[in-house]
XYZ file of C-alpha atoms in Angstrom:
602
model
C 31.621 236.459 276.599
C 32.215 240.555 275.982
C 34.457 242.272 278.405
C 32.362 243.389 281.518
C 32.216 246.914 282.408
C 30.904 246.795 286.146
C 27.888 249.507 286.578
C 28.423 251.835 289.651
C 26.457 249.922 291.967
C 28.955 247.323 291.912
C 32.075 249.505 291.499
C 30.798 251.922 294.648
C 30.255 248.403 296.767
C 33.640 247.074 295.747
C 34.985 250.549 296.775
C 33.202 250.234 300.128
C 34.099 247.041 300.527
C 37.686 247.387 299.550
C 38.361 250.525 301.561
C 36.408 249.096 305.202
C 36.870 245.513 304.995
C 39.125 244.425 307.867
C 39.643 241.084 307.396
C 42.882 242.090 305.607
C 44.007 244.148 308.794
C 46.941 242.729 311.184
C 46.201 241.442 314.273
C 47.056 244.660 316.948
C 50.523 242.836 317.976
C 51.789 242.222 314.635
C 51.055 245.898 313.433
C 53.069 246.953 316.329
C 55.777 244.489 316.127
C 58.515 246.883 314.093
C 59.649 243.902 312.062
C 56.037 242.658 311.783
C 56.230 239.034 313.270
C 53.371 236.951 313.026
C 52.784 236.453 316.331
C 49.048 235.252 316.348
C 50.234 232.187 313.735
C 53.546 231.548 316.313
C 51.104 231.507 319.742
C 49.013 229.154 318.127
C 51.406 226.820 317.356
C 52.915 226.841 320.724
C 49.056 226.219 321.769
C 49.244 223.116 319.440
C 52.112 222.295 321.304
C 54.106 222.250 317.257
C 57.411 223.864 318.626
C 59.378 223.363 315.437
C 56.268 225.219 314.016
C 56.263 228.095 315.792
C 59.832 228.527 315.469
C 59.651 228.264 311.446
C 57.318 231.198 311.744
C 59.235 233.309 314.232
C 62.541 233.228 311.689
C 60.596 234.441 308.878
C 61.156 237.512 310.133
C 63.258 237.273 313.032
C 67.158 235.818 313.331
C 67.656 236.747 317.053
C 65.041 234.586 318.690
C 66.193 233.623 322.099
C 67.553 236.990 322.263
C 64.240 239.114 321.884
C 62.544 236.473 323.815
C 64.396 237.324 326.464
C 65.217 241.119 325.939
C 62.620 242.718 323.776
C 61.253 245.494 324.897
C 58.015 243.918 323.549
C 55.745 246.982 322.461
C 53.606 244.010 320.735
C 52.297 243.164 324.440
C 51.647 247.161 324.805
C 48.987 245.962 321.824
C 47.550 243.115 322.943
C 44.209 243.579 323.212
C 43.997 241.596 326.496
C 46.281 244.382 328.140
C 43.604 246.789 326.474
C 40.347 244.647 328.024
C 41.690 243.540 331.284
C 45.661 244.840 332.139
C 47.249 241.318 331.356
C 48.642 241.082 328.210
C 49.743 237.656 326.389
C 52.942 237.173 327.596
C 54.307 237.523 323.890
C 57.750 237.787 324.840
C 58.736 234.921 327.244
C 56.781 232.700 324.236
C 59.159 233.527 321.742
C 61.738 232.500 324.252
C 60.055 229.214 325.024
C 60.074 228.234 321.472
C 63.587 229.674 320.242
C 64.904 227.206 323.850
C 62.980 224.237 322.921
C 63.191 223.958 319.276
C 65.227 226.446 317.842
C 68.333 224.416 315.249
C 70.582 225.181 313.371
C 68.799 222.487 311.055
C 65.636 224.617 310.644
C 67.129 227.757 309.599
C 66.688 228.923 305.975
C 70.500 229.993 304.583
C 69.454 229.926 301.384
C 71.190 233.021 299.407
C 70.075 234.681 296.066
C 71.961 234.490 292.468
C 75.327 236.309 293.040
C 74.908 239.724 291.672
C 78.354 240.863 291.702
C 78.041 243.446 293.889
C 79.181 244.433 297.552
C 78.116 246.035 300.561
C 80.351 247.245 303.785
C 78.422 247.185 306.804
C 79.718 249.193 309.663
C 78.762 247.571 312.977
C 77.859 244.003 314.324
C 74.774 244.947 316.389
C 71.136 243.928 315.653
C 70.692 246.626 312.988
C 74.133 246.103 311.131
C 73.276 242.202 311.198
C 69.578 242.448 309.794
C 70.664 244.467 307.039
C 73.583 242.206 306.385
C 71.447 238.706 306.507
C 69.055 240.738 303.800
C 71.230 241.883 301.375
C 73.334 238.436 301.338
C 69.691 236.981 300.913
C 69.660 239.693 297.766
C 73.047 237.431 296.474
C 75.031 240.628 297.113
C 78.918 239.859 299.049
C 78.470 241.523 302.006
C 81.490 242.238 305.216
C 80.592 243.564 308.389
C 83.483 245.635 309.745
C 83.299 245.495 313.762
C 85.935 247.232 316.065
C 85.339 244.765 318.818
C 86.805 241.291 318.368
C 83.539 239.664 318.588
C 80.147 240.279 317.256
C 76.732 241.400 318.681
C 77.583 245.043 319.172
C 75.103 246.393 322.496
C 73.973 243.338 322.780
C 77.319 241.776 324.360
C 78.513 244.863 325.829
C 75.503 246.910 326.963
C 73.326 244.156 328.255
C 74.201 242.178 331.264
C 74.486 238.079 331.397
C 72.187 237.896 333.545
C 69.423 239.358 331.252
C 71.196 238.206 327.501
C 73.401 234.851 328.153
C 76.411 235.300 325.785
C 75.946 231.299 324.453
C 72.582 232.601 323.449
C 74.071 235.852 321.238
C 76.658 232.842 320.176
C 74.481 230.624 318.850
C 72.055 233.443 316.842
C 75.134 234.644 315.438
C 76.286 231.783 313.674
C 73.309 232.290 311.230
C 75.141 235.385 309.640
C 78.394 232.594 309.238
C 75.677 230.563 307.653
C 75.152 232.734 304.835
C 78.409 233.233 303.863
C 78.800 236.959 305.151
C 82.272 238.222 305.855
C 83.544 239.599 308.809
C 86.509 242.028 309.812
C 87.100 242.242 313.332
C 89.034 244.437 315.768
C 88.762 247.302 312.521
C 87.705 250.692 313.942
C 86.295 252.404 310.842
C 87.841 256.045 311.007
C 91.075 255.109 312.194
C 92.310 251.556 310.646
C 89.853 252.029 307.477
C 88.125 255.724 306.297
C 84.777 255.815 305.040
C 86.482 257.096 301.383
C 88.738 254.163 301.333
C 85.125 251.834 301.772
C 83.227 253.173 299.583
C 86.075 253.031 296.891
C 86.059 249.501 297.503
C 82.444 248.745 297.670
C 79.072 249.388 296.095
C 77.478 250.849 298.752
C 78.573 251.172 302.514
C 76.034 251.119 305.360
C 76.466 252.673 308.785
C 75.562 250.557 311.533
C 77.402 251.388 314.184
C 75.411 252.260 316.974
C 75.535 254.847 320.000
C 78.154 253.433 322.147
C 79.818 256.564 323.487
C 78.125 257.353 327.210
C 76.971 261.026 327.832
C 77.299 262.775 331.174
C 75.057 265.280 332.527
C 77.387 268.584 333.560
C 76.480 269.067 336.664
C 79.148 270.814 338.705
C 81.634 268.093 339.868
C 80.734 266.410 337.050
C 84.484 265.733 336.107
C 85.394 264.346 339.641
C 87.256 260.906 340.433
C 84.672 257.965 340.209
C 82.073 259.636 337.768
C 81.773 257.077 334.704
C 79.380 256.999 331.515
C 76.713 253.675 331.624
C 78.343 252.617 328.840
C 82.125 252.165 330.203
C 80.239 250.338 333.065
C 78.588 247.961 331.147
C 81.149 247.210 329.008
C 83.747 246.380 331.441
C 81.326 244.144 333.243
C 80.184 242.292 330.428
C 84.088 241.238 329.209
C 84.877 240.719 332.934
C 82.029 240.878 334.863
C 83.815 243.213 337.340
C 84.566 246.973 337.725
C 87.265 247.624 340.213
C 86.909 251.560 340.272
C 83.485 250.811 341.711
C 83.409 252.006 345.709
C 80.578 250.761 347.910
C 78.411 253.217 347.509
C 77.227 253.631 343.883
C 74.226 256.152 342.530
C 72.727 255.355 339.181
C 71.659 258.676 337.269
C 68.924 258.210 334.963
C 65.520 256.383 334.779
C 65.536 253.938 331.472
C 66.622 249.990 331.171
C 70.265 250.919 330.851
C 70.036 252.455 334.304
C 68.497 249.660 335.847
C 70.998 247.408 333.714
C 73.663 249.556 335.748
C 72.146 249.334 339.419
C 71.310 245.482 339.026
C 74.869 245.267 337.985
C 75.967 247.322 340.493
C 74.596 244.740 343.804
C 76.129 241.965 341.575
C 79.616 243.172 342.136
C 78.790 243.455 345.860
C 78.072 247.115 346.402
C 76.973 248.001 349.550
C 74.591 250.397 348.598
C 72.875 250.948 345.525
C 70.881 254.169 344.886
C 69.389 255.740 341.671
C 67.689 258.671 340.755
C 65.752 260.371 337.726
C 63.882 263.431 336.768
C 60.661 261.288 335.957
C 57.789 260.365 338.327
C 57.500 256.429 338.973
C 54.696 256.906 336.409
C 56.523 258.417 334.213
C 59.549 256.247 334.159
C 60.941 254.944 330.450
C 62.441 251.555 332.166
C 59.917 249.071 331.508
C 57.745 247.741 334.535
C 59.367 244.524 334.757
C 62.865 246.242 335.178
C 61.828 248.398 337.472
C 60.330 246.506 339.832
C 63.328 243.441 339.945
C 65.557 246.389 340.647
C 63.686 247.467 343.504
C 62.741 243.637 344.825
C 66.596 243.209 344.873
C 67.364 246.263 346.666
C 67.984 249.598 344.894
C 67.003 252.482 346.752
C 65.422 254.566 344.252
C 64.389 258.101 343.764
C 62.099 258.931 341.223
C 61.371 262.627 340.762
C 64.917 263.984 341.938
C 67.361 265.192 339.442
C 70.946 265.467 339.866
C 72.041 269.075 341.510
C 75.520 268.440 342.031
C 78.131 266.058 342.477
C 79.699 266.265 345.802
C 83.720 266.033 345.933
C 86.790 265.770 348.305
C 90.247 266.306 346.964
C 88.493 265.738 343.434
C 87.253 262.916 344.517
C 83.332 261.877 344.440
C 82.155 262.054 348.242
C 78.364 262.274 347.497
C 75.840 263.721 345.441
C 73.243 266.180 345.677
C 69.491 266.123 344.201
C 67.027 268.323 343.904
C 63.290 267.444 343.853
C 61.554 267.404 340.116
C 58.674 269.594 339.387
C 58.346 269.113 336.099
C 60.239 267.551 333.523
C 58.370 268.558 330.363
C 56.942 272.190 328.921
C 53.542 273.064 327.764
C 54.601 271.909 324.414
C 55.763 268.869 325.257
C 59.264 269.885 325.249
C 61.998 268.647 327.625
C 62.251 271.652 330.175
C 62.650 270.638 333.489
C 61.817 272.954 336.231
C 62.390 272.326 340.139
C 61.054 272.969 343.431
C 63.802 274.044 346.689
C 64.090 271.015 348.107
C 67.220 269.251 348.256
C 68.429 265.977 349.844
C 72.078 264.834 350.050
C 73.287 260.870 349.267
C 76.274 259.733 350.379
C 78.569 258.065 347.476
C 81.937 257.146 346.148
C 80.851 255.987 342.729
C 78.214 258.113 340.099
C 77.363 256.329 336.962
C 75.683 258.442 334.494
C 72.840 256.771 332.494
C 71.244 259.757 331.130
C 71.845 258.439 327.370
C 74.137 257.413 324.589
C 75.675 259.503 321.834
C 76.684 257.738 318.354
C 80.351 258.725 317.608
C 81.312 260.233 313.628
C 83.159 257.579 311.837
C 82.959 259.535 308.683
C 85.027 262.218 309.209
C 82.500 265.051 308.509
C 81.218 263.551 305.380
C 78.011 262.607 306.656
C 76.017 265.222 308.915
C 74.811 264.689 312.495
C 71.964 265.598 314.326
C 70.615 265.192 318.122
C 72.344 262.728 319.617
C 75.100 262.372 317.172
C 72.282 260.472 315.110
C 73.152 260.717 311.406
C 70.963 262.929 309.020
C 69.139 260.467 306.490
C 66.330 260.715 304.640
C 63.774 259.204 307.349
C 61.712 256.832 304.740
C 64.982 255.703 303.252
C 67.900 255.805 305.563
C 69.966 257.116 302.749
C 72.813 260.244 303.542
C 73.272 262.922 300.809
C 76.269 261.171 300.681
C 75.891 258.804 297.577
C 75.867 255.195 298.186
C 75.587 255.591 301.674
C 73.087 254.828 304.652
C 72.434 254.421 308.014
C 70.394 252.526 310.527
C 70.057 251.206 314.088
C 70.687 253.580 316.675
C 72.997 255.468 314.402
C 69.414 256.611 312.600
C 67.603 256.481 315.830
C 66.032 253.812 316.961
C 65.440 253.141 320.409
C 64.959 249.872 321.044
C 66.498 246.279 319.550
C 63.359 245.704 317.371
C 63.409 248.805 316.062
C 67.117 248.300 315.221
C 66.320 245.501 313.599
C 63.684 247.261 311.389
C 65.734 250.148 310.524
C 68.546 247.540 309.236
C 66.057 245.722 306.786
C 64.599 249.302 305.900
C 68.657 250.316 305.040
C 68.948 247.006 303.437
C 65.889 247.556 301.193
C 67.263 251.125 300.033
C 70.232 249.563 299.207
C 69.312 246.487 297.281
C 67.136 249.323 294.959
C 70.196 251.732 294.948
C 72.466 248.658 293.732
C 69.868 247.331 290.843
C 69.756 251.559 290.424
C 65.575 251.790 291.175
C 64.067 254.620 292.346
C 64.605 254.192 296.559
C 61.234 254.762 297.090
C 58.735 254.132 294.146
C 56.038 252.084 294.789
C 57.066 251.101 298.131
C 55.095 250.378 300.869
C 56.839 252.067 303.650
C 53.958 250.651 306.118
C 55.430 247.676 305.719
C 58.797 248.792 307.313
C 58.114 249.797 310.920
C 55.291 249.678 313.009
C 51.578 250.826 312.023
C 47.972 251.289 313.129
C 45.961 248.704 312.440
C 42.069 249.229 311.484
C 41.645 246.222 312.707
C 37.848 246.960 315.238
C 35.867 243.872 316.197
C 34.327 242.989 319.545
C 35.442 240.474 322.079
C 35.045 236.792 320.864
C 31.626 235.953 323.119
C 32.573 234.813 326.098
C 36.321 235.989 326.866
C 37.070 235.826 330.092
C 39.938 237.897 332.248
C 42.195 235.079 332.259
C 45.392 235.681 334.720
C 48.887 236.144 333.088
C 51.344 234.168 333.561
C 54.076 234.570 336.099
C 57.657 234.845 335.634
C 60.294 232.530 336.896
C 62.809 233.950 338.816
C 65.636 232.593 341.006
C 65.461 233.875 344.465
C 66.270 237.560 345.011
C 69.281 236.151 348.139
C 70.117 233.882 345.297
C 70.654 235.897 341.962
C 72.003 239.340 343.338
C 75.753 237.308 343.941
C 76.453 236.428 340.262
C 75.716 237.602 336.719
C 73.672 233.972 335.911
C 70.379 234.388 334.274
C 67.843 235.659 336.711
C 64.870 234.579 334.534
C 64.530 230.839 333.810
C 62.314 230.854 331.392
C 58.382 229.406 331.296
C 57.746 225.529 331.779
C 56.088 223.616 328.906
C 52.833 223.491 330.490
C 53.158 227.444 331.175
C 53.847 228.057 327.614
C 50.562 226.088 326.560
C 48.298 227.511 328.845
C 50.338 231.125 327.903
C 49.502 230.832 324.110
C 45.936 229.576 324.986
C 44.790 232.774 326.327
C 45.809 234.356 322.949
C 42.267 235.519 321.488
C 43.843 234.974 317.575
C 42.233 238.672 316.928
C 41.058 239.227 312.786
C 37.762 239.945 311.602
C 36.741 237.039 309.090
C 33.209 236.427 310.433
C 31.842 236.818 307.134
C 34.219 234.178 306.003
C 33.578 231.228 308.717
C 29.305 232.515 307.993
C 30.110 231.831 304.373
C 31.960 228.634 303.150
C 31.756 230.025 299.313
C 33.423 233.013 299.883
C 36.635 231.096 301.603
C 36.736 229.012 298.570
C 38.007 232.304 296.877
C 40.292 234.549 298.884
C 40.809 235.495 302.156
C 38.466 238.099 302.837
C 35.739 240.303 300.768
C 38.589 242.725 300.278
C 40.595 240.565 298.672
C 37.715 239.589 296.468
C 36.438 242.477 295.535
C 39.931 244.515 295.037
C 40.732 243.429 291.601
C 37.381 244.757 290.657
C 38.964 248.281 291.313
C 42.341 247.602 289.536
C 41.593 245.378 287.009
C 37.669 245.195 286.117
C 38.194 241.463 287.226
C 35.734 239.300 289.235
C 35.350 235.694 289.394
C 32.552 234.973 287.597
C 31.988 231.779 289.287
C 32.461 232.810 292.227
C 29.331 235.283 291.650
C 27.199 232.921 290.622
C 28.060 231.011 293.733
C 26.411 233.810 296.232
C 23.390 232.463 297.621
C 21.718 235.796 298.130
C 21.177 234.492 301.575
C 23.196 238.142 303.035
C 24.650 236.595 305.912
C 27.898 237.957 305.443
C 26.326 241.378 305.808
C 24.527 240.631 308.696
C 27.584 239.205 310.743
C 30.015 242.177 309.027
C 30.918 244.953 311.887
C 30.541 247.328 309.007
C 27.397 245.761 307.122
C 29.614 245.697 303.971
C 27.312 245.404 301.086
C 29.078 241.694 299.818
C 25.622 240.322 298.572
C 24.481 243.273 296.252
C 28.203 243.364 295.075
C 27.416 240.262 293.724
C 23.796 240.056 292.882
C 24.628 243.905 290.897
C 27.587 242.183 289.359
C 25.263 239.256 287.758
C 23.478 241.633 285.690
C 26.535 242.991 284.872
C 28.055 239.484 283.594
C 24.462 238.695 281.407
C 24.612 242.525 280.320
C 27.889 241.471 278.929
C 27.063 238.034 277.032
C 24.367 240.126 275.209
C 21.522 238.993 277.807
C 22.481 235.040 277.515
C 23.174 233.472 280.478
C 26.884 233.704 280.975
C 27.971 230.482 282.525
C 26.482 226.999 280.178
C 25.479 225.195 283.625
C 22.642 228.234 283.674
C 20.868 228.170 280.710
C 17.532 226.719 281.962
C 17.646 230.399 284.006
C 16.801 232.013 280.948
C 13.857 229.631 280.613
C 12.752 230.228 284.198
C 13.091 234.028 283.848
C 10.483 233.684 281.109
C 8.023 231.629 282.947
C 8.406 233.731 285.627
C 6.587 236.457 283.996
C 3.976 234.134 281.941
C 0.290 235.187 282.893
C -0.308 231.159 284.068
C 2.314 231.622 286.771
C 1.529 235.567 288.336
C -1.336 237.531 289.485
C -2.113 240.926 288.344
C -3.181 244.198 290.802
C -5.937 246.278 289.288
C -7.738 248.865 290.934
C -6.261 247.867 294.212
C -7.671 244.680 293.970
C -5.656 241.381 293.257
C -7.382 238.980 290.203
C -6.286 235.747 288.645
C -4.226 236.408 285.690
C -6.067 233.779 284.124
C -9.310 235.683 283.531
């Protein structure tokens, strides 16, 4: 048969088809998962009760596990389209936990490397984005070390979370993956002062900086420099390598209103603290911590403030005797600009110990050579993480993310730069940056009939008495039977109708846009596949979008016999021809004459 040229009614369907099809489209939690895990395949495994399963689909994206299951600041849940219909999202998070705690081995994970290339990569910095982009490029078959001024790894993770939220046998574990591969590690090596960033990138192919924000900030209030003021991040970090801080008084006051801040008042009651107050420019309803945070911190005592910012710290003999707040009237501008403005009132609490968790500041280890911005953030190219500085990148919180996830993206987003930069390709050249962070997905299809509001399910927590007197894990984690009926309320959400109307149409691809799209690149269709359409139009009557799937087809026959020089195209249809003939014989048709129908006979 000739080459087919499609007509325009079949290349302005495909084009229709192609561009509002959404059976392609991610579910609304993957598209806002950073590293885009599959969770819709990974709940329904857990539904199926296939642990192992739902693990195996979890590390196909994800190395940390039990750590995000337990830690995540989930904005996949924020998604769900349960939280959207009824308030109660899936709970996506404590899933992922269930699965990495029940089946989770070493035995399962993939440490399969590429072909040694020859080349190698320093990465500054242990921490989720440092270790993504490490696990990614030794997957590339490039040598990779991790340089890490701590003497062991996980970077915030083991000294900015507490135990009781991130077990350290859990950051343990997850971390042996990276030994797995083969990467390289140099600990205890403070990049700036034992090694410079010159002397690296003379001795590798490309040096990535990973190394987070880890130096506290503190708000300059006056007093701000008294006696028993301390940054959230010397706090933390002292408590998580000894689970004490003996500079603490009895009465401590958190300043801020994120997850580190309630990190630091939850820690605070642990180390027996007989008071525990906090206070932050936002509203309750505008408060970054996440829900869940906020309220164990108040169920286990924390007095907290919301809407009072710090006015002054109060001192005796330069010592911190209390600290003054003033009520919030605002905290934004007009523009959405961080202005805040105040009313008079004031209100005085009594203290001996201020910790300031008012945000984290990522320290130069280049010496200049690569520029900072807001925050100490260095300046990178946003889609590819790479400095002006040749052969040199950043990601994590050193390029701004916020949260671990987004860490975690930002490292395989450096690590994807990199790989190009090493096999010297363009950085970004037919790349699909979507596919890199978080997106909006077009995904728009009603509820499955008869969805009901389903309740959540509940979190297992040791007694409040109970967990406020050591740093053991407050959160045990869901029972098997929890998990089940937690996955089962997943509602699996894709728009394939046309595909479960249509068995011939499954036989070929995923969805009509996967059909039809090769029309548009290539001229291609499958020409049995055409002549498989029933002209029945189902699939356009069950389509949100009425996609025109059957004319596609029917317009793309004529195409196919236009082509074969008006034979039939495929041999198991040459009696058409024959029918097509009779079809139009006088014995078999009537006539209309004059408005009135006669036997073509006569």
């Amino acid at each position: 048969m000739n080459t087919v040229r499609f007509s325009e009614n079949v290349l302005c369907s495909a084009e229709k088809i192609v561009k509002e099809c959404m059976g392609a489209e991610e579910s609304f939690c993957k598209s806002r998962c950073p590293m885009h895990t599959d969770v819709k395949e990974y709940v329904k495994k857990i539904a199926d009760r296939d642990y192992e399963g739902a693990v195996k689909v979890i590390r196909e994206k994800l190395f940390l596990p039990g750590t995000l299951g337990r830690i995540c600041a989930h904005p996949c849940e924020e998604a769900c389209r349960r939280e959207k219909e009824f308030g109660q999202p899936l709970s996506i998070a404590a899933l992922k936990r269930f699965a990495a705690d029940k089946a989770d081995e070493e035995s399962l994970w993939d440490v399969t490397t590429g072909e040694d290339t020859g080349k190698k990569v320093a990465v500054i910095g242990s921490g989720p984005a440092g270790a993504q982009a490490a696990i990614d490029l030794r997957k590339a078959g490039h040598e990779v070390t991790i340089y890490e001024k701590e003497e062991k790894t996980g970077g915030m993770l083991r000294l900015g979370i507490p135990k009781y939220r991130l077990p350290r046998e859990i950051v343990e574990k997850e971390y042996r993956y990276l030994d797995r591969l083969g990467i390289n590690f140099q600990m205890g090596v403070t990049v700036g002062r034992d090694i410079s960033l010159r002397e690296l990138r003379e001795q590798y192919d490309a040096v990535l900086l990973a190394n987070g924000a880890q130096k506290g900030s503190i708000v300059k209030v006056p007093g701000y420099d008294a006696d028993g003021v301390y940054t959230a991040t010397e706090f933390l970090k002292e408590i998580s390598l000894t689970d004490r801080f003996d500079r603490a008084g009895e009465r401590i006051v958190i300043v801020g209103g994120g997850d580190v801040a309630m990190d630091c008042a939850r820690s605070a009651l642990r180390l027996g603290a007989a008071k525990v107050s906090q206070c932050s420019l936002e509203s309750l309803e505008e408060l970054p911590a996440s829900t869940k945070e906020k309220d164990q911190a108040v169920e286990e005592g924390v007095l907290c403030n919301f809407g009072w910012g710090p006015a002054e710290i109060l001192a005796e003999n330069g010592t911190v005797r209390g600290i003054r707040l003033q009520k919030v009237k605002s905290v934004f501008d007009e523009e959405g600009r961080f202005h805040p403005q105040y009313e008079e009132e004031t209100k005085v609490i009594e203290a001996d110990t201020v910790i300031m968790a008012t945000g984290q500041l990522v320290e130069d280890l280049t010496d200049g050579a690569v520029a900072q911005g807001q925050g100490g953030r260095y300046q990178v190219d946003p889609r590819t993480l790479a400095a002006q500085t040749e052969g040199v990148f950043a990601a994590g919180d050193a390029a701004g993310g916020k949260i671990v996830i987004e860490a975690m993206a930002l490292g395989r987003k450096a690590a994807i730069s990199i790989d190009r930069f090493l096999n010297g390709r363009d950085l970004a050249e037919e790349r699909d940056f979507d596919c890199e962070w978080n997106h909006e997905t077009k995904l728009d299809v009603p509820l499955p009939e008869g969805t009901k509001d389903l309740p959540r399910v509940q979190d297992n927590l040791r007694p409040v008495q109970e967990r406020i007197l050591d740093f053991e894990p407050v959160d045990l984690g869901l029972t098997e039977e929890q998990a089940v009926e937690e996955a089962a309320r997943c509602l699996s959400c894709e728009c394939r109708l046309c595909m479960k109307e249509c068995t011939m149409l499954s036989e070929f691809g995923r969805c009509p846009k996967e059909v039809f799209d090769p029309v548009l690149k290539t001229g291609q269709l499958d020409i049995l596949q055409t002549y498989s359409c029933n002209d029945c139009g189902e699939c356009t009557v069950v389509c949100p979008h009425e996609l025109p799937v059957r004319e596609a087809f029917m317009e793309a026959r004529k195409d196919f016999v236009k082509a074969n020089l008006g034979e039939p195209p495929l041999s198991g249809h040459r009696p058409v021809k024959i029918h097509q003939a009779l079809g139009f014989y006088s014995m078999y048709t009537t006539k209309v004459c004059g408005g009135k129908k006669n036997d073509s006979s006569n």
